[in-house]
Short mmCIF file of C-alpha atoms and ligand atoms in Angstrom, two decimals:
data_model
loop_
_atom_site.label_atom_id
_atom_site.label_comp_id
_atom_site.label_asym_id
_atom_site.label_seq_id
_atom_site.Cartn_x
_atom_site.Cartn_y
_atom_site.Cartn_z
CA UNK A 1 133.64 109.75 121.99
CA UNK A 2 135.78 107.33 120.14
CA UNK A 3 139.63 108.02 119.18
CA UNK A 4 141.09 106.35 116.47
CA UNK A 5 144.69 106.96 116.19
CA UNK A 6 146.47 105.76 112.56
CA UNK A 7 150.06 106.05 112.19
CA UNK A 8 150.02 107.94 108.55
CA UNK A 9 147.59 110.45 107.20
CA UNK A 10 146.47 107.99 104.40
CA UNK A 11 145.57 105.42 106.88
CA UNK A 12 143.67 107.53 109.19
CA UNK A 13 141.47 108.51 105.62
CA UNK A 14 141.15 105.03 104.44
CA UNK A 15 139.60 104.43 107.85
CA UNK A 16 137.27 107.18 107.96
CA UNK A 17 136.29 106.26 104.63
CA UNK A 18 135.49 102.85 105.20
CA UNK A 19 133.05 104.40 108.36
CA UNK A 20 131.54 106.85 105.75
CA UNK A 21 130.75 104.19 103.35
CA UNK A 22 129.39 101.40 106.30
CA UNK A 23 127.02 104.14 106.46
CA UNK A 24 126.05 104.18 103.01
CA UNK A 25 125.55 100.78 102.76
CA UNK A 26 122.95 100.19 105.54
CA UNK A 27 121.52 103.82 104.17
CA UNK A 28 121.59 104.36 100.36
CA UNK A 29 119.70 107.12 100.35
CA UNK A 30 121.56 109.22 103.65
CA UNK A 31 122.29 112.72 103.84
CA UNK A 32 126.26 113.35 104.39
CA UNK A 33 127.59 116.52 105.94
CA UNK A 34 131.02 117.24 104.27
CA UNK A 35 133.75 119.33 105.36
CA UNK A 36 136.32 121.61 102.93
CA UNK A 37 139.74 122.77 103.84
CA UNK A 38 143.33 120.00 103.21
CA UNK A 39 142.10 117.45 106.13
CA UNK A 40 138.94 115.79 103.99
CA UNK A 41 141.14 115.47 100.52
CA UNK A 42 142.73 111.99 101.74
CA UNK A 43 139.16 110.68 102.75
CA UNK A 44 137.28 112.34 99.30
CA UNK A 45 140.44 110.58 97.49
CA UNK A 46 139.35 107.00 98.81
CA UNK A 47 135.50 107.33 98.70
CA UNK A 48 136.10 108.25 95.19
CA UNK A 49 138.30 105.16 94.68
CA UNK A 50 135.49 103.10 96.55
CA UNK A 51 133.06 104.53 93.89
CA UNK A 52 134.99 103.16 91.03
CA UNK A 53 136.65 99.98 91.94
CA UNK A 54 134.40 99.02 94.19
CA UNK A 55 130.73 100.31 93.10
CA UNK A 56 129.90 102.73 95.69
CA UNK A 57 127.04 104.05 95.13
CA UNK A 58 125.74 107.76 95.87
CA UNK A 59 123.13 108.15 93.28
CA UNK A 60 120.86 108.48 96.51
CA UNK A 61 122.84 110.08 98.53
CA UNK A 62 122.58 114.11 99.53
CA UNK A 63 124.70 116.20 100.94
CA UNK A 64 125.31 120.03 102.94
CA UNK A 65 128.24 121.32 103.59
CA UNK A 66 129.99 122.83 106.66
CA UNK A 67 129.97 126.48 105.21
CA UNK A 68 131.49 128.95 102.51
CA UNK A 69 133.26 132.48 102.14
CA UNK A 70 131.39 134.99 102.20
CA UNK A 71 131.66 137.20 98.83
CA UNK A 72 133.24 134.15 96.98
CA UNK A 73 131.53 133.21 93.44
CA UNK A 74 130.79 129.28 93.03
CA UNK A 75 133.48 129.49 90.59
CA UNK A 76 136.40 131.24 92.45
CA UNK A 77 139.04 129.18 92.60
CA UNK A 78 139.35 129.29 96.40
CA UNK A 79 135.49 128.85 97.40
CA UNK A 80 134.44 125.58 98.75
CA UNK A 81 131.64 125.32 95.98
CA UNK A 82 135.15 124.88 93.61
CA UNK A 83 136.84 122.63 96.28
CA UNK A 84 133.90 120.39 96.43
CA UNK A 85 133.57 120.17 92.64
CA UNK A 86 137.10 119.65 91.93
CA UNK A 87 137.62 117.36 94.74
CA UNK A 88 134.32 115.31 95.23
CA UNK A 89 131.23 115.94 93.66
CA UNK A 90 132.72 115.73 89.85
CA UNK A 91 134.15 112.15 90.37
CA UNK A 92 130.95 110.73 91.92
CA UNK A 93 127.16 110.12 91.08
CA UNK A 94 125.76 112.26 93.53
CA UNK A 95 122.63 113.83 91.36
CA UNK A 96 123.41 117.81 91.25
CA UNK A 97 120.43 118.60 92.69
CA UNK A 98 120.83 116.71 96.28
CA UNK A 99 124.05 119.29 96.91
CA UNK A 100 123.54 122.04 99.10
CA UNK A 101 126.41 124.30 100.00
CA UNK A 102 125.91 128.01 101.63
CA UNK A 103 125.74 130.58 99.39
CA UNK A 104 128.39 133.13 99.51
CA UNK A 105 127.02 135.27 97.45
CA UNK A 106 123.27 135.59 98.52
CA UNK A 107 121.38 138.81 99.00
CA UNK A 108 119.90 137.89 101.52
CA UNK A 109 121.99 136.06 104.54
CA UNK A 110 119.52 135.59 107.09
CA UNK A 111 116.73 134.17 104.88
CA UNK A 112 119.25 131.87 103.20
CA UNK A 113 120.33 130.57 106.53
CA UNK A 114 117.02 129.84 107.95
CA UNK A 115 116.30 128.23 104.17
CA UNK A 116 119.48 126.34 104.70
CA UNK A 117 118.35 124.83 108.21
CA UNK A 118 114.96 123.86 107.16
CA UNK A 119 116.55 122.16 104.02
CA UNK A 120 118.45 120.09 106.41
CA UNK A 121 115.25 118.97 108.65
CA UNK A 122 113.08 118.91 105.53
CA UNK A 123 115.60 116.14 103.86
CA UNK A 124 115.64 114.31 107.44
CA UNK A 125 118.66 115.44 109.12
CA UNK A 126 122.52 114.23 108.85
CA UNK A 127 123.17 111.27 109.21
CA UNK A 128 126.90 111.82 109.11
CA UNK A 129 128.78 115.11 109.23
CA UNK A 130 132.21 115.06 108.28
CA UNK A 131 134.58 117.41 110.34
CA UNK A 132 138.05 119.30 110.24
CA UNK A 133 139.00 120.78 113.06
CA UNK A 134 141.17 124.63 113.20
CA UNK A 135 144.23 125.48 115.44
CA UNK A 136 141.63 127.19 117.37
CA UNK A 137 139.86 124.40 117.98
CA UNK A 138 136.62 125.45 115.83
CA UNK A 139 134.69 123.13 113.98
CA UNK A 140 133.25 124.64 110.90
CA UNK A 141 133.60 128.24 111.21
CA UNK A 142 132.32 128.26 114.79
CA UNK A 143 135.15 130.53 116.17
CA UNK A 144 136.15 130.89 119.83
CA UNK A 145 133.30 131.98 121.69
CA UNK A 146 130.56 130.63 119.72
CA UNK A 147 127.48 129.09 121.30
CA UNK A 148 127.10 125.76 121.45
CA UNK A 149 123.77 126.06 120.58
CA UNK A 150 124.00 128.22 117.18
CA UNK A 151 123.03 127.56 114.31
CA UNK A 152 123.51 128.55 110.67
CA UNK A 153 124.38 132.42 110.56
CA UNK A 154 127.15 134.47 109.07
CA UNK A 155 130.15 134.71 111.28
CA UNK A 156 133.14 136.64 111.66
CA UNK A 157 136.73 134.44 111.04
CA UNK A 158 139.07 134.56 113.76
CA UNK A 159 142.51 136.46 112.30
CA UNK A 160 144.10 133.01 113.45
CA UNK A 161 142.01 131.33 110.97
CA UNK A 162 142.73 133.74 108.26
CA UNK A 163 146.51 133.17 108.36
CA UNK A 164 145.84 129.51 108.67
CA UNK A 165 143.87 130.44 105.45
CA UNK A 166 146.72 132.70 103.93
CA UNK A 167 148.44 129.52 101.98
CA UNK A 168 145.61 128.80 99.86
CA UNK A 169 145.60 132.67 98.44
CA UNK A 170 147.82 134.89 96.53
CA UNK A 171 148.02 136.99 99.81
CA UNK A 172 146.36 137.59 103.20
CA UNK A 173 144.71 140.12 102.37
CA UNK A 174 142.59 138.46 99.87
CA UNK A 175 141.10 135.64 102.77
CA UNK A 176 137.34 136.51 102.80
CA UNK A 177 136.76 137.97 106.67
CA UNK A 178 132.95 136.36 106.89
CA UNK A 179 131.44 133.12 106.43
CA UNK A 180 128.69 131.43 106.39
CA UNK A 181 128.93 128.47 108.94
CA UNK A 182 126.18 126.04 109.95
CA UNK A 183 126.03 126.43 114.07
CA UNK A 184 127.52 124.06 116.74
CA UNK A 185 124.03 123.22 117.62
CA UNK A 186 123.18 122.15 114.13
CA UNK A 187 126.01 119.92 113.60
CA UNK A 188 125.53 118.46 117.33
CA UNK A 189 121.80 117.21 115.75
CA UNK A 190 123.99 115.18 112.54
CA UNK A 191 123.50 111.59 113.67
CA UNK A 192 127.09 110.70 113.54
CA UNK A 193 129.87 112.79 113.70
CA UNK A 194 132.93 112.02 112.34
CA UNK A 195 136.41 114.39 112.75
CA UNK A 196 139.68 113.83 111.54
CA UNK A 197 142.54 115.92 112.31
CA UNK A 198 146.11 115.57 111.03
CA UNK A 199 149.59 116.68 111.97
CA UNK A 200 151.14 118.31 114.61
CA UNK A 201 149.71 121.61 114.29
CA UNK A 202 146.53 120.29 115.18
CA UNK A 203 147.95 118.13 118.29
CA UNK A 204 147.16 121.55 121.13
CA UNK A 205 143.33 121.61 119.56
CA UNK A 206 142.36 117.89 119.53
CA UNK A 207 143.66 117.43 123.18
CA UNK A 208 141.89 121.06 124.27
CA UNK A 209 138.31 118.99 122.23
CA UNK A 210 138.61 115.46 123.49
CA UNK A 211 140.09 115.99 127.17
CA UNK A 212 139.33 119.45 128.14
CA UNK A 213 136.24 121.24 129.31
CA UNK A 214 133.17 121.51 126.95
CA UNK A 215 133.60 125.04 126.19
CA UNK A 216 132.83 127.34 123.44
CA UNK A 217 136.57 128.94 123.59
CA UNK A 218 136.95 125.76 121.22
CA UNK A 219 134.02 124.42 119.59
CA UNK A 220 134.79 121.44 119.14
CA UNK A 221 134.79 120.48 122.36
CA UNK A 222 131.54 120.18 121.99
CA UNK A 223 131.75 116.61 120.57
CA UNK A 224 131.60 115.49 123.88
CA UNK A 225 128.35 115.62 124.18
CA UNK A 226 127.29 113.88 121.00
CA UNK A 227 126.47 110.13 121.45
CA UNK A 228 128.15 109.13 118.00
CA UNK A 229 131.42 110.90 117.69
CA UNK A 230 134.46 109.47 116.31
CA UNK A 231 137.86 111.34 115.78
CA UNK A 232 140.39 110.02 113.21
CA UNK A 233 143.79 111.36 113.87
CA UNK A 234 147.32 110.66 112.43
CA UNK A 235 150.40 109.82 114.93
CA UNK A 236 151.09 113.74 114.87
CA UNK A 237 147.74 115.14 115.76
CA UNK A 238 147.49 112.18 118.95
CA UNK A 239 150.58 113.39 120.33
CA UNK A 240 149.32 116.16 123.10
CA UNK A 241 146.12 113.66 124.26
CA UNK A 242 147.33 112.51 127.75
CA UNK A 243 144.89 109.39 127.37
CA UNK A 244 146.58 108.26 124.05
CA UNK A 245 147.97 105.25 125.30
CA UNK A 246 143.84 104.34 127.00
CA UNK A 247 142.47 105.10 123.30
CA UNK A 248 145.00 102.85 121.59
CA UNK A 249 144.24 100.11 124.57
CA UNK A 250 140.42 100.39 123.52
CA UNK A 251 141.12 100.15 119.84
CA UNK A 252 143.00 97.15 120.16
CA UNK A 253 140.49 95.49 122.36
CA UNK A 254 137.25 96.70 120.77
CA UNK A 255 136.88 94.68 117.54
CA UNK A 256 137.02 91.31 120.32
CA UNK A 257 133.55 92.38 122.11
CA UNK A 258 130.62 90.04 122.21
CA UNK A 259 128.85 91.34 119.20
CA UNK A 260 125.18 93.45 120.59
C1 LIG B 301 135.96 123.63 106.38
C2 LIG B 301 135.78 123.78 107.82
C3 LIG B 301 136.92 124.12 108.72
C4 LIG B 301 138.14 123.24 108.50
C5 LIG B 301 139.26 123.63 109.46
C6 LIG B 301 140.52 122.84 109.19
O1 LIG B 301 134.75 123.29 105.75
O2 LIG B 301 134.70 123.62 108.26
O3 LIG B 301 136.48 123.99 110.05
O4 LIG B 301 137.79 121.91 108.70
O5 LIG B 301 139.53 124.98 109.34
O6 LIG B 301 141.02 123.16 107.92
P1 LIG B 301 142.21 122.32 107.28
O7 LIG B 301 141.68 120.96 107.04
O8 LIG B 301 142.52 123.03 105.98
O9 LIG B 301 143.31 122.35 108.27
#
């Protein structure tokens, strides 16, 4: 796994950016995994300002996201169909019909899930799934406790998650309970995974992921065993990792290696 550790928030997106859209240069056509919730906005801010002043191009280019609420509309304001219109999809050229997000609103969850995975093989895979991470250390809505092997299902939110949740609704009590979450095990078949974390109420998690056990207590631990995984953090979220001053070593050194 690779740390990158930026001093400011902006930085640390700019960075992850530019990795997203390396990507998209040597692949036109690849399929990108994208991730809701405040940590992506700084990262959809600068693709979209790569897209106009500098001619990025995603009229190839499809995309699945992480998950959704459960019993959310597309258009409610707080669904992640909304977030990704309002935040990404509107100010790019990705053609409407290469978006796939999980339905919230499906009759059906288990058929849409197993739809969902085979849309995901049948398009080639991921080449690179964009992350948050939650206090609880889950990535997507893969709670504490969740295999490392699942898959797309419905899942049950953690009550922690649901107050982290709380700011972006009138009131608790209005956070949808259930998701729909693509599994650990699908996201550990994406290609390249990339996670950013900010601030220092993510600083416990990201040390728990990138020096503790692989465990399913916190999902994302279970980066470790992907061969492409780079985490993005900002000063605040680096500050618990007992190896921070190893990561910054290699990131200083890196860029100076014989090229492969
Ligand atoms: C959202 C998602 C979640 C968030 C995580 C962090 O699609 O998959 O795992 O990435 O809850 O949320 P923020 O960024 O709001 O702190």
């Amino acid at each position: 796994m690779e740390v990158i550790i930026c001093e400011e928030y902006e930085a640390m997106s700019k960075a992850a950016a530019r990795d997203i859209a390396n990507v998209l240069n040597t692949k036109p056509n690849a399929v990108l995994g994208m991730a809701t919730g405040s940590t992506p906005l700084g990262l959809y801010q600068e693709l979209v300002r790569l897209h106009k002043e500098e001619g990025l191009d995603f009229s190839q280019v499809t995309t699945f996201n992480l998950d959704e609420y459960v019993g959310l509309s597309p258009q409610h304001e707080q669904s992640y169909h909304r977030f990704m219109h309002d935040n990404f999809f509107s100010a790019v050229n990705i053609p409407r019909q290469n978006i796939y997000i999980p339905s919230g609103t499906t009759s059906n969850y288990q058929a849409f899930c197993e739809w969902y995975e085979r849309r995901i093989m049948e398009c080639g895979g991921i080449d690179v799934q964009i992350l948050g991470i939650g206090s609880d250390g889950h990535i997507a809505f893969n709670e504490p406790g969740s295999s490392l092997q699942s898959r797309t299902r419905l899942k049950t939110l953690a009550k922690s998650t649901i107050d982290d949740n709380a700011r972006f609704f009138d009131k608790a009590s209005d956070v949808p309970i259930y998701a729909i979450t693509m599994g650990v095990g699908t996201i550990l078949e994406s290609r390249k995974l990339v996670l950013l974390a900010n601030g220092s109420s993510k600083a416990k998690a990201i040390a728990e992921a990138v020096e503790g056990p692989v465990t399913s207590m916190i999902t994302a631990s279970a980066l470790q065993l992907h061969p492409m995984a780079t985490v993005y953090l900002d000063a605040a979220a680096s500050e618990q990792l007992k190896m921070r001053d190893y990561y910054l070593w290699i990131q200083d050194k890196k860029p100076g290696a014989p090229a492969l």
